Structure formats: structure tokens, C-alpha cells
Coordinates of C-alpha atoms and ligand atoms in Angstrom, one line a residue:
X1148 CA 34.4 25.6 107.1
X1149 CA 31.5 24.7 104.8
X1150 CA 28.2 26.5 105.2
X1151 CA 26.0 24.8 107.9
X1152 CA 23.2 22.7 106.7
X1153 CA 19.9 23.3 108.6
X1154 CA 18.5 20.1 110.0
X1155 CA 15.5 19.3 112.2
X1156 CA 16.2 17.2 115.3
X1157 CA 13.8 15.4 117.6
X1158 CA 15.1 13.9 120.9
X1159 CA 12.2 11.5 121.2
X1160 CA 11.3 9.4 124.2
X1161 CA 12.8 6.7 126.5
X1162 CA 16.5 6.4 125.7
X1163 CA 16.0 8.9 122.8
X1164 CA 17.4 12.1 124.5
X1165 CA 20.5 10.2 125.8
X1166 CA 21.4 8.7 122.4
X1167 CA 20.6 11.9 120.6
X1168 CA 22.9 13.9 122.9
X1169 CA 25.7 11.4 122.3
X1170 CA 25.2 11.4 118.6
X1171 CA 25.1 15.2 118.2
X1172 CA 28.3 15.5 120.3
X1173 CA 30.1 13.1 118.1
X1174 CA 28.8 14.8 114.9
X1175 CA 30.0 18.2 116.1
X1176 CA 33.4 16.9 117.1
X1177 CA 33.6 15.1 113.8
X1178 CA 33.3 18.3 111.9
X1179 CA 29.7 18.0 110.7
X1180 CA 28.4 21.5 109.7
X1181 CA 24.9 21.5 111.0
X1182 CA 22.4 24.2 112.0
X1183 CA 20.1 22.4 114.3
X1184 CA 16.4 23.2 114.9
X1185 CA 14.7 21.1 117.6
X1186 CA 11.1 19.9 117.6
X1187 CA 9.1 17.9 120.0
X1188 CA 7.4 14.7 118.9
X1189 CA 6.1 11.5 120.5
X1190 CA 4.6 10.5 123.8
X1191 CA 4.2 13.9 125.3
X1192 CA 2.6 15.3 122.2
X1193 CA 0.3 12.2 121.9
X1194 CA -0.7 12.5 125.5
X1195 CA -1.6 16.2 125.0
X1196 CA -4.4 14.9 122.7
X1197 CA -2.6 15.1 119.4
X1198 CA -3.4 11.8 117.7
X1199 CA -0.5 12.2 115.2
X1200 CA 2.2 12.7 117.8
X1201 CA 3.5 15.8 116.0
X1202 CA 2.4 19.5 116.2
X1203 CA 1.5 21.5 113.1
X1204 CA 4.4 23.9 113.9
X1205 CA 6.9 21.1 113.7
X1206 CA 5.8 20.3 110.1
X1207 CA 6.9 23.9 109.2
X1208 CA 10.5 23.1 110.4
X1209 CA 10.6 19.8 108.6
X1210 CA 9.3 21.2 105.3
X1211 CA 11.9 24.0 105.6
X1212 CA 15.0 22.0 106.5
X1213 CA 13.9 18.9 104.6
X1214 CA 16.3 16.8 106.7
X1215 CA 15.0 15.1 109.9
X1216 CA 17.2 13.3 112.4
X1217 CA 14.8 11.5 114.7
X1218 CA 15.3 9.6 118.0
X1219 CA 12.9 6.8 118.7
X1220 CA 9.6 7.6 120.3
X1221 CA 7.2 5.7 122.5
X1222 CA 3.7 5.2 121.1
X1223 CA 1.3 5.2 124.1
X1224 CA -0.6 2.0 124.7
X1225 CA -4.3 1.9 123.6
X1226 CA -6.0 2.8 120.4
X1227 CA -6.4 6.1 118.6
X1228 CA -2.7 7.0 118.2
X1229 CA -1.4 7.1 114.6
X1230 CA 2.1 5.8 113.9
X1231 CA 4.3 8.9 113.5
X1232 CA 6.6 7.0 111.2
X1233 CA 3.8 6.2 108.8
X1234 CA 2.5 9.8 109.0
X1235 CA 5.9 11.4 108.2
X1236 CA 6.7 8.9 105.5
X1237 CA 3.4 9.3 103.7
X1238 CA 3.1 13.1 104.2
X1239 CA 6.6 13.8 103.0
X1240 CA 6.5 11.3 100.1
X1241 CA 9.4 9.2 101.4
X1242 CA 9.4 6.5 98.8
X1243 CA 12.7 4.7 99.8
X1244 CA 13.6 3.1 103.0
X1245 CA 17.4 2.3 103.1
X1246 CA 18.8 0.0 105.8
X1247 CA 22.4 -1.1 105.7
X1248 CA 22.8 -4.5 107.6
X1249 CA 26.4 -5.1 108.4
X1250 CA 28.1 -7.6 110.7
X1251 CA 31.1 -6.6 112.7
X1252 CA 32.8 -9.9 113.2
X1253 CA 34.8 -10.8 115.3
X1254 CA 33.9 -7.8 117.6
X1255 CA 30.1 -8.3 117.7
X1256 CA 28.6 -11.8 117.8
X1257 CA 27.1 -13.0 114.5
X1258 CA 26.6 -16.2 112.6
X1259 CA 27.3 -14.4 109.3
X1260 CA 30.8 -12.8 109.6
X1261 CA 31.0 -11.4 106.0
X1262 CA 27.5 -9.9 105.8
X1263 CA 27.3 -6.4 104.3
X1264 CA 23.9 -6.0 102.7
X1265 CA 21.9 -2.8 102.0
X1266 CA 18.1 -3.2 101.8
X1267 CA 16.3 -0.7 99.7
X1268 CA 12.6 -1.0 100.3
X1269 CA 9.8 0.7 98.4
X1270 CA 7.9 2.7 101.0
X1271 CA 4.6 3.9 99.6
X1272 CA 2.9 1.3 97.4
X1273 CA 2.1 -2.4 97.3
X1274 CA -0.3 -3.9 99.9
X1275 CA 0.6 -0.9 102.2
X1276 CA -1.4 1.5 100.1
X1277 CA -4.1 0.7 102.7
X1278 CA -6.8 -0.1 100.2
X1279 CA -8.7 -2.8 102.0
X1280 CA -12.3 -4.0 101.7
X1281 CA -14.7 -6.4 103.2
X1282 CA -16.6 -7.4 100.1
X1283 CA -19.0 -10.0 101.6
X1284 CA -19.7 -11.4 105.0
X1285 CA -17.0 -14.0 104.4
X1286 CA -14.5 -12.4 102.2
X1287 CA -12.0 -9.5 102.7
X1288 CA -9.6 -8.1 100.2
X1289 CA -6.5 -5.8 100.0
X1290 CA -5.5 -4.1 96.8
X1291 CA -1.9 -4.5 95.8
X1292 CA -0.8 -1.3 94.0
X1293 CA 2.4 -1.2 92.0
X1294 CA 2.9 1.7 89.7
X1295 CA 5.4 2.4 87.0
X1296 CA 6.5 5.8 88.4
X1297 CA 6.7 4.3 91.9
X1298 CA 8.8 1.3 90.7
X1299 CA 11.0 3.6 88.6
X1300 CA 11.8 5.8 91.6
X1301 CA 12.8 3.1 93.9
X1302 CA 14.8 1.0 91.4
X1303 CA 16.6 4.1 90.2
X1304 CA 17.4 5.1 93.8
X1305 CA 18.9 1.6 94.4
X1306 CA 21.2 1.8 91.4
X1307 CA 22.2 5.4 92.2
X1308 CA 22.9 4.3 95.8
X1309 CA 25.0 1.4 94.5
X1310 CA 27.0 3.8 92.2
X1311 CA 27.6 6.3 94.9
X1312 CA 28.7 3.8 97.4
X1313 CA 30.9 1.6 95.1
X1314 CA 28.5 -1.3 95.4
X1315 CA 29.0 -4.0 92.8
X1316 CA 25.5 -5.6 92.5
X1317 CA 21.8 -4.8 92.8
X1318 CA 19.4 -7.7 93.3
X1319 CA 15.7 -7.4 92.8
X1320 CA 13.3 -9.7 94.9
X1321 CA 9.7 -10.2 93.7
X1322 CA 7.3 -12.8 92.8
X1323 CA 6.2 -12.4 89.2
X1324 CA 5.6 -16.1 88.6
X1325 CA 2.4 -15.5 90.6
X1326 CA 1.7 -11.8 90.4
X1327 CA 2.4 -11.4 86.8
X1328 CA 1.1 -7.8 86.5
X1329 CA 2.1 -6.1 89.7
X1330 CA 5.4 -7.8 90.5
X1331 CA 5.8 -8.3 86.7
X1332 CA 5.9 -4.5 86.3
X1333 CA 8.4 -4.2 89.1
X1334 CA 10.6 -6.8 87.4
X1335 CA 10.3 -5.1 84.0
X1336 CA 11.2 -1.7 85.4
X1337 CA 14.2 -3.2 87.2
X1338 CA 15.4 -4.7 83.9
X1339 CA 14.9 -1.4 82.0
X1340 CA 16.7 0.8 84.6
X1341 CA 19.5 -1.7 85.2
X1342 CA 20.5 -1.3 81.6
X1343 CA 21.5 2.3 82.3
X1344 CA 24.1 1.1 84.9
X1345 CA 26.3 -1.4 82.9
X1346 CA 29.1 -1.2 85.6
X1347 CA 26.8 -2.7 88.2
X1348 CA 25.8 -6.4 88.2
X1349 CA 22.1 -7.1 88.3
X1350 CA 20.3 -10.1 89.5
X1351 CA 16.7 -11.2 90.1
X1352 CA 15.3 -13.7 92.6
X1353 CA 11.8 -14.9 93.3
X1354 CA 11.3 -13.6 96.8
X1355 CA 10.7 -17.0 98.6
X1356 CA 13.9 -18.6 97.5
X1357 CA 15.7 -15.3 97.6
X1358 CA 14.7 -14.8 101.2
X1359 CA 15.9 -18.3 102.1
X1360 CA 19.2 -17.5 100.4
X1361 CA 19.5 -14.2 102.3
X1362 CA 18.9 -15.9 105.6
X1363 CA 21.4 -18.6 104.8
X1364 CA 24.1 -16.9 102.8
X1365 CA 23.7 -13.1 103.2
X1366 CA 27.3 -12.6 101.9
X1367 CA 26.0 -13.5 98.5
X1368 CA 24.1 -10.2 98.3
X1369 CA 25.1 -6.5 98.1
X1370 CA 22.2 -4.1 97.5
X1371 CA 18.7 -5.6 97.4
X1372 CA 15.7 -3.6 96.1
X1373 CA 12.2 -4.9 96.9
X1374 CA 8.5 -3.9 96.9
X1375 CA 7.1 -2.7 100.2
X1376 CA 5.8 -5.9 101.9
X1377 CA 8.8 -8.1 101.1
X1378 CA 11.1 -5.2 102.1
X1379 CA 9.3 -4.8 105.4
X1380 CA 9.8 -8.4 106.3
X1381 CA 13.3 -8.9 104.9
X1382 CA 14.8 -5.7 106.3
X1383 CA 14.0 -7.0 109.8
X1384 CA 15.4 -10.5 108.9
X1385 CA 18.6 -8.9 107.5
X1386 CA 19.1 -6.7 110.5
X1387 CA 18.5 -9.6 112.9
X1388 CA 20.9 -12.0 111.2
X1389 CA 23.6 -9.4 111.0
X1390 CA 23.5 -9.6 114.8
X1391 CA 23.2 -5.8 114.9
X1392 CA 19.6 -4.7 115.6
X1393 CA 20.9 -2.2 118.1
X1394 CA 23.6 -1.0 115.7
X1395 CA 21.6 -0.4 112.5
X1396 CA 20.5 3.0 111.3
X1397 CA 18.0 3.7 108.5
X1398 CA 17.0 6.4 106.1
X1399 CA 13.6 7.3 104.6
X1400 CA 14.2 9.2 101.4
X1401 CA 11.8 11.4 99.5
X1402 CA 12.2 13.8 96.6
X1403 CA 12.4 16.6 99.0
X1404 CA 12.5 15.5 102.6
X1405 CA 14.5 12.7 104.2
X1406 CA 14.4 11.2 107.7
X1407 CA 17.2 9.4 109.5
X1408 CA 16.9 7.2 112.6
X1409 CA 17.9 4.1 114.5
X1410 CA 15.9 1.0 113.7
X1411 CA 15.3 0.2 117.4
X1412 CA 12.7 1.7 119.6
X1413 CA 12.7 3.9 122.7
X1414 CA 13.6 1.0 125.1
X1415 CA 11.8 2.7 128.0
X1416 CA 13.2 0.3 130.6
X1417 CA 16.7 1.4 129.8
X1418 CA 16.0 5.1 129.9
X1419 CA 17.8 7.6 132.0
X1420 CA 20.5 5.2 133.2
X1421 CA 23.4 6.0 130.8
X1422 CA 23.1 2.4 129.5
X1423 CA 21.8 2.8 125.9
X1424 CA 23.9 2.2 122.8
X1425 CA 23.9 5.3 120.6
X1426 CA 25.3 3.4 117.6
X1427 CA 22.1 2.9 115.6
X1428 CA 21.2 6.6 115.7
X1429 CA 24.8 7.5 115.0
X1430 CA 24.9 5.3 111.9
X1431 CA 21.5 6.8 110.9
X1432 CA 23.2 10.2 111.2
X1433 CA 26.1 9.0 109.1
X1434 CA 23.6 8.2 106.3
X1435 CA 22.3 11.8 106.8
X1436 CA 25.7 13.3 106.4
X1437 CA 26.2 11.5 103.1
X1438 CA 22.7 12.7 102.1
X1439 CA 23.5 16.3 102.8
X1440 CA 26.8 16.0 101.0
X1441 CA 29.2 16.1 103.9
X1442 CA 31.1 12.9 102.9
X1443 CA 34.3 13.7 104.8
X1444 CA 32.5 14.2 108.1
X1445 CA 30.5 11.0 107.5
X1446 CA 33.6 9.0 106.9
X1447 CA 35.5 10.5 109.9
X1448 CA 32.6 9.7 112.2
X1449 CA 32.0 6.3 110.8
X1450 CA 35.7 5.2 110.9
X1451 CA 36.1 6.5 114.5
X1452 CA 33.0 4.5 115.4
X1453 CA 34.4 1.3 113.7
X1454 CA 37.6 1.8 115.6
X1455 CA 35.8 2.1 118.9
X1456 CA 33.9 -1.2 118.2
X1457 CA 37.1 -2.8 117.2
X1458 CA 38.9 -1.6 120.3
X1459 CA 36.3 -3.5 122.3
X1460 CA 34.7 -0.5 123.9
X1461 CA 31.1 -1.7 124.1
X1462 CA 27.8 -0.8 125.7
X1463 CA 26.0 -3.6 127.7
X1464 CA 23.9 -4.8 124.7
X1465 CA 26.9 -6.0 122.6
X1466 CA 29.3 -6.7 125.5
X1467 CA 30.7 -10.2 125.4
X1468 CA 33.2 -11.5 127.9
X1469 CA 36.5 -12.4 126.2
X1470 CA 35.8 -10.3 123.1
X1471 CA 34.9 -6.9 124.6
X1472 CA 37.5 -5.0 126.5
X1473 CA 35.5 -2.3 128.4
X1474 CA 31.9 -2.1 129.3
X1475 CA 30.8 1.6 129.0
X1476 CA 27.7 3.7 129.3
X1477 CA 26.3 6.0 126.6
X1478 CA 28.4 9.0 127.5
X1479 CA 31.7 7.1 127.8
X1480 CA 31.0 5.4 124.5
X1481 CA 30.5 8.8 122.8
X1482 CA 33.7 10.1 124.4
X1483 CA 35.6 7.0 123.1
X1484 CA 34.3 7.7 119.6
X1485 CA 35.3 11.3 119.8
X1486 CA 38.8 10.3 121.0
X1487 CA 39.2 8.2 117.9
X1488 CA 38.1 10.8 115.3
X1489 CA 40.8 10.8 112.6
X1490 CA 41.6 7.1 113.2
X1491 CA 40.6 4.2 111.0
X1492 CA 39.8 0.6 112.0
X1493 CA 42.6 -2.0 111.5
X1494 CA 40.6 -5.3 111.1
X1495 CA 37.2 -4.0 110.0
X1496 CA 37.0 -2.4 106.6
X1497 CA 37.4 1.4 106.8
X1498 CA 34.8 3.4 104.9
X1499 CA 35.1 6.3 102.5
X1500 CA 32.3 8.4 101.0
X1501 CA 32.1 10.3 97.8
X1502 CA 30.4 13.6 97.1
X1503 CA 27.0 13.2 95.8
X1504 CA 26.7 14.1 92.1
X1505 CA 23.9 16.5 91.0
X1506 CA 20.5 14.9 91.2
X1507 CA 20.2 11.7 89.3
X1508 CA 18.7 12.0 85.8
X1509 CA 15.1 11.1 85.7
X1510 CA 15.1 9.4 82.3
X1511 CA 15.4 5.6 81.9
X1512 CA 12.3 3.5 81.8
X1513 CA 10.0 3.3 78.8
X1514 CA 6.8 5.3 79.1
X1515 CA 3.7 3.3 79.9
X1516 CA 1.5 3.1 76.9
X1517 CA -1.7 5.2 77.1
X1518 CA -3.4 3.2 74.2
X1519 CA -6.4 1.7 76.2
X1520 CA -9.3 -0.4 74.9
X1521 CA -12.3 -1.3 76.9
X1522 CA -12.8 -5.1 76.8
X1523 CA -15.6 -5.8 79.3
X1524 CA -16.3 -5.7 83.1
X1525 CA -15.8 -7.9 86.2
X1526 CA -18.7 -7.8 88.7
X1527 CA -18.3 -9.2 92.2
X1528 CA -21.5 -10.4 93.7
X1529 CA -22.7 -11.8 97.0
X1530 CA -24.2 -15.2 96.3
X1531 CA -24.7 -17.1 99.6
X1532 CA -26.2 -20.2 98.1
X1533 CA -22.8 -20.9 96.5
X1534 CA -24.5 -22.6 93.5
X1535 CA -22.4 -21.4 90.5
X1536 CA -24.8 -22.8 87.9
X1537 CA -27.7 -21.1 89.4
X1538 CA -25.7 -17.8 89.5
X1539 CA -24.8 -18.2 85.8
X1540 CA -28.4 -18.8 85.0
X1541 CA -29.4 -15.6 86.9
X1542 CA -26.7 -13.2 85.7
X1543 CA -26.0 -14.6 82.2
X1544 CA -29.1 -13.1 80.8
X1545 CA -28.2 -9.7 82.2
X1546 CA -25.2 -9.1 79.9
X1547 CA -27.1 -6.9 77.5
X1548 CA -26.2 -6.1 73.9
X1549 CA -22.6 -6.4 72.9
X1550 CA -21.5 -8.3 76.1
X1551 CA -21.4 -11.9 77.1
X1552 CA -20.9 -13.7 80.4
X1553 CA -17.5 -15.4 79.9
X1554 CA -16.6 -17.0 83.2
X1555 CA -17.4 -17.1 86.9
X1556 CA -14.8 -17.7 89.6
X1557 CA -14.5 -17.9 93.3
X1558 CA -11.3 -16.6 94.9
X1559 CA -9.8 -16.7 91.4
X1560 CA -10.7 -20.3 90.6
X1561 CA -13.1 -21.0 87.7
X1562 CA -16.4 -22.5 88.8
X1563 CA -18.5 -21.8 85.6
X1564 CA -18.6 -23.0 82.9
X1565 CA -17.5 -26.5 83.5
X1566 CA -16.4 -26.0 87.1
X1567 CA -15.2 -28.9 89.3
X1568 CA -17.6 -29.8 92.1
X1569 CA -14.7 -30.1 94.6
X1570 CA -13.7 -26.4 94.4
X1571 CA -14.3 -24.7 97.7
X1572 CA -16.6 -21.7 97.4
X1573 CA -17.1 -18.7 99.6
X1574 CA -20.1 -16.4 99.4
X1575 CA -18.4 -14.0 97.0
X1576 CA -18.3 -14.7 93.2
X1577 CA -16.8 -12.7 90.3
X1578 CA -18.7 -12.7 87.0
X1579 CA -16.6 -11.7 84.0
X1580 CA -18.4 -10.2 81.0
X1581 CA -16.5 -9.7 77.8
X1582 CA -17.4 -7.4 74.9
X1583 CA -18.2 -9.0 71.5
X1584 CA -17.2 -5.8 69.7
X1585 CA -16.6 -2.1 70.5
X1586 CA -18.2 -1.1 73.7
X1587 CA -18.4 2.0 75.9
X1588 CA -17.9 2.6 79.7
X1589 CA -21.6 3.6 80.3
X1590 CA -22.6 0.4 78.4
X1591 CA -20.5 -1.9 80.6
X1592 CA -21.6 -0.1 83.8
X1593 CA -25.2 -1.0 82.9
X1594 CA -24.3 -4.7 83.7
X1595 CA -23.9 -4.2 87.5
X1596 CA -26.9 -1.9 87.5
X1597 CA -29.0 -4.7 85.9
X1598 CA -27.6 -7.3 88.3
X1599 CA -28.5 -5.0 91.3
X1600 CA -32.0 -4.4 89.8
X1601 CA -32.5 -8.2 89.7
X1602 CA -32.0 -8.2 93.5
X1603 CA -28.4 -9.6 93.6
X1604 CA -25.9 -7.7 95.9
X1605 CA -23.1 -6.2 93.8
X1606 CA -19.9 -5.6 95.8
X1607 CA -17.3 -4.5 93.2
X1608 CA -17.6 -3.6 89.5
X1609 CA -14.3 -3.1 87.6
X1610 CA -14.1 -2.3 83.9
X1611 CA -11.6 -4.5 82.0
X1612 CA -9.1 -2.9 79.5
X1613 CA -6.2 -3.7 77.3
X1614 CA -3.2 -1.5 77.2
X1615 CA -1.2 -1.3 74.0
X1616 CA -3.0 -4.5 72.9
X1617 CA -2.1 -6.4 76.1
X1618 CA -4.9 -7.5 78.4
X1619 CA -4.8 -5.5 81.7
X1620 CA -6.4 -8.3 83.7
X1621 CA -5.3 -11.7 84.7
X1622 CA -6.9 -14.9 83.4
X1623 CA -9.1 -16.8 85.8
X1624 CA -7.4 -20.0 87.1
X1625 CA -8.6 -23.0 85.3
X1626 CA -9.6 -21.1 82.2
Ligands
NAD2411 P1 12.9 -1.5 121.5 O1 13.7 -1.5 120.3 O2 12.8 -0.2 122.2 O3 13.6 -2.5 122.6 C1 13.8 -3.9 122.3 C2 15.0 -4.4 123.2 O4 16.2 -3.9 122.7 C3 14.9 -4.0 124.6 O5 15.4 -5.0 125.4 C4 15.8 -2.8 124.7 O6 16.3 -2.6 126.0 C5 16.9 -3.1 123.7 N1 17.4 -1.9 123.1 C6 16.8 -1.2 122.1 N2 17.6 -0.2 121.7 C7 18.7 -0.2 122.5 C8 19.9 0.6 122.5 N3 20.1 1.6 121.8 N4 20.8 0.2 123.4 C9 20.6 -0.8 124.2 N5 19.6 -1.6 124.2 C10 18.6 -1.3 123.3 O7 11.5 -2.2 121.2 P2 10.2 -2.3 122.0 O8 10.5 -2.6 123.5 O9 9.4 -3.2 121.3 O10 9.5 -0.9 121.9 C11 9.6 0.2 122.9 C12 8.9 1.4 122.4 O11 9.6 1.9 121.2 C13 7.4 1.2 122.0 O12 6.7 2.3 122.5 C14 7.5 1.2 120.5 O13 6.3 1.7 119.9 C15 8.6 2.2 120.2 N6 9.3 2.0 118.9 C16 9.6 3.2 118.3 C17 10.3 3.1 117.1 C18 10.7 4.4 116.4 O14 10.4 5.4 116.9 N7 11.2 4.3 115.2 C19 10.6 1.8 116.5 C20 10.3 0.7 117.2 C21 9.6 0.8 118.4

């Protein structure tokens, strides 16, 4: 037998312990070689006064095994508790969230019988970087962060996933017709990395129409890779329309540590009654077996599970009169899967998994250019009178040598020079100063200082640069 792989297991809350017991029994009977360490997380830890829901000693286990099989937990009501999922994801650098969304027609009710989509969501960047500001009494702002290394990691992961799992196509969703720089970078990196995988088809959709197509015709997609926000929304849409929210597992993958779980929660009302469906956690565990390079055990367990579903042995949540044959509890379902180890489904597609090749090569995308040139500065100011001409009059003369007030906008729409009276204005304006020749950072930073010294509230000051000769700032609308 292969050497056992150490993993960290948390039994979680609510239905967690029951579905974890069932899952681990099936894994063991299926020949998974696991050396299990158990940690406590969730409600009890939160209620002991630990706001993160995880003890420092548990981190030690996670960092050592680098593989975490996690049952759902209950986040106590009331403020002050940090989401454990967000904490582990961020602390362990888990940049990829992978969620296979599959329908099991005709055995589980679905409107999309041929759906088999894997959502690969970027997990660390985008509007979820958590960089938010209130910049004036009326205006708030959230910074969308998309980086080249972040995009390269997730796109490369999606293509490697497709290659390993014999997937034929990777689709990128984004919106670079509007967010030309951030989503534009994601798109560019996608094109660059796709070129290294000629055997896999590539496709790009603007996220709005892509989302509509996914909801309507999910069988048109295979693997989908997306930035964080779109991925958050569409992975839930995809799981829901597959008809299998209770059946879906997911993986959070980092360079070192990975976490595997069901997508559902701890269902406290169902706890302790031998009712819960362990399938979501079991399929999360199958993703784990592939990740730790135990493909035979992964396939054996997955095929036995498919056969159980096909034989109509269903827990209450997917039981349908006339389709299902036997309504069972958690333990009986686990026993039925164990009984079928070694068998394959007849109607549903059997699965097979390959050994994972050595770590994917890091090369692919072009290096970002480091040739930077300072071009000016944007200064956001609080201007409650909302009179753009008066603002231009007040701040135009504060440009100083070598800089010139170029344009003023409100929420991205030009209001000076030659603004249109109808444009709705908030109390926060952006004044853009451009250099007339070579200029230094200290020099451009004098502009907000002069504005502040003139008694005008400055909220943000952002130097403007070009990179390899391309302006690193968007044009103002109406310019
Ligand atoms: P939930 O997913 O726990 O339950 C939603 C519905 O689905 C309920 O009707 C439940 O009975 C049913 N259900 C869920 N899983 C099932 C299963 N395996 N078998 C049979 N039926 C199942 O969502 P919720 O009620 O919104 O949340 C309950 C708790 O779970 C909350 O404390 C929430 O914070 C937590 N939660 C945790 C995670 C996680 O740990 N990853 C994820 C989501 C929610």
C-alpha cells in the first residue's frame, strides 16, 4: 500500500460530524491512504472567545499537513466573529476556488440534464481585496485589484486542471469593454497562457452575456475561469442550476496548502438525526484524493458514489417519488456506497483520474514592463458646493511649475472644461494634473499639499504613470 498522506480533518458543527464520519468511512474502505490529524474549529471555538474560530495550535497542524478536509461550521449569530473560510483562505494563500457543478439526470431533478461545468474562481484579488474607503460624506469607493501574478496563477491553474481532467475547453469571463485595465489584464493574461495549451480550446465571454448563457445553456461550457466577484456569484448560480447544491464539493487551492469541503453549510436543524446527505463533503474529499495524488482511490470512491445515486439510494434532500428507490439516512447511504466500491455507474458517465504530473511549470506569461514614467497626479477633493467652474478657478492656479490642470470629473464623468450642466454631481471631485515635461514625485505631491493649504479638503492623491509607454490610468468619460 502507498505511504499514507497526512491530512488535517475538522468535524465542524451541525451535520458536520455525521457527514464527516460517513465520508471518512467511505474513504478508508475505498483504499485512500490517509494519516488523519483532527482539529477543532467553529462554533465551540468561537464561543470560547476566539474571534477567528480556530486555535493557534490548529494552524500548526494545517501548515504541517498542508491538506485540510473540513466539515461545515456554524458561525454564531451576532457581530465580532470572523469568517473562518476567509481567514484560512487568506492566511494560507489559497488563490483558486474550484467547484465542479454537475447534474445527475435522470436520477436527481434538474432542468439542465447535460450540465458538467467546473468553475475556477480567483480567490484573493479583485473587489475582495477589502480596500474600501469613504472619501466624502456622500461617496464611498472600493478598489478593484487585479495583478499580473495573481491572474497568471489562476489562469494557469484552470488550464492545468483542464489538462489533468481531460477537459476540452477553458472559457474566461470578464468585462474588459468597461474595465479596460483590470479586466483587460485578466483577458490579456488568459490569451498569453492559453497559447501554451494548444490542445485545449479557449473562449472569452463578456461576463454579463456569458452569465446569461451559463444560466440558459450550461452544457455549452466546460471549465470557466473568472475573477473573484464574478466567480463568487456565478459559482452559486452554477451549483444551483445543476440542481445539486447538496451534492457539490469544492476545493481551495494554494501553492502550499489546500482545503476541501462541501459547498453547503452546517444545516443545524438536521443535525444529529442521521438525515444529512454526505455527498457534498464526499465529493470534496474526492477532489482532495486527486490533489494528493491518489487517483485510483478517487475514481473508486467517485464511481461507487455515482452507482449509489444511479441505484436510486437517496437521502431525503434528493429523494423523488418514482425516481428514487430507497430513502436512507446518512449511515445507510455511506454503507450503500461502500457496498458498491469497485463498481461503475451504467447510465451516468464513469470517472477516471490521472496521476498528477510534477508541479506545473511557472513560465508562460510575458513579464510586466518595469519602464515607468511619471505623467501627473489625480487629486480627489471634497467640494460640497458642486460648482465645477468655481473648483477649476480655485485649484487651477495651484498646479505649480511643470504641471497643468487638465480635467475635472465627478464619478468619472467630465465636468470641466466644457462640462454639461445636466451631469449629476456628488460632493467629491477628481482633479487631474498632467506634467508638461519631465517631473518628479515630490513635485507632483506638492499639488495636493497646495490644495490643502488653500483650505480645500483633499481625500485621495494618486500619481499618474505610464508603463512601457502606455498610460496607466483611464481617460475621463467625455474627454
Ligand atoms: P445550509 O447549507 O446549512 O442549509 C440550507 C438548507 O439545505 C437547509 O434546509 C438544510 O437543511 C439543507 N441542507 C444543507 N446541507 C444538507 C445536507 N448535507 N443534507 C441534507 N440537507 C442539507 O445553509 P444555512 O442554513 O444558510 O446555514 C447554516 C449554518 O451554516 C450557518 O451558521 C452558516 O454560517 C453556516 N455555513 C457554513 C458554511 C461552511 O462552513 N463552509 C457554508 C455555508 C453556511
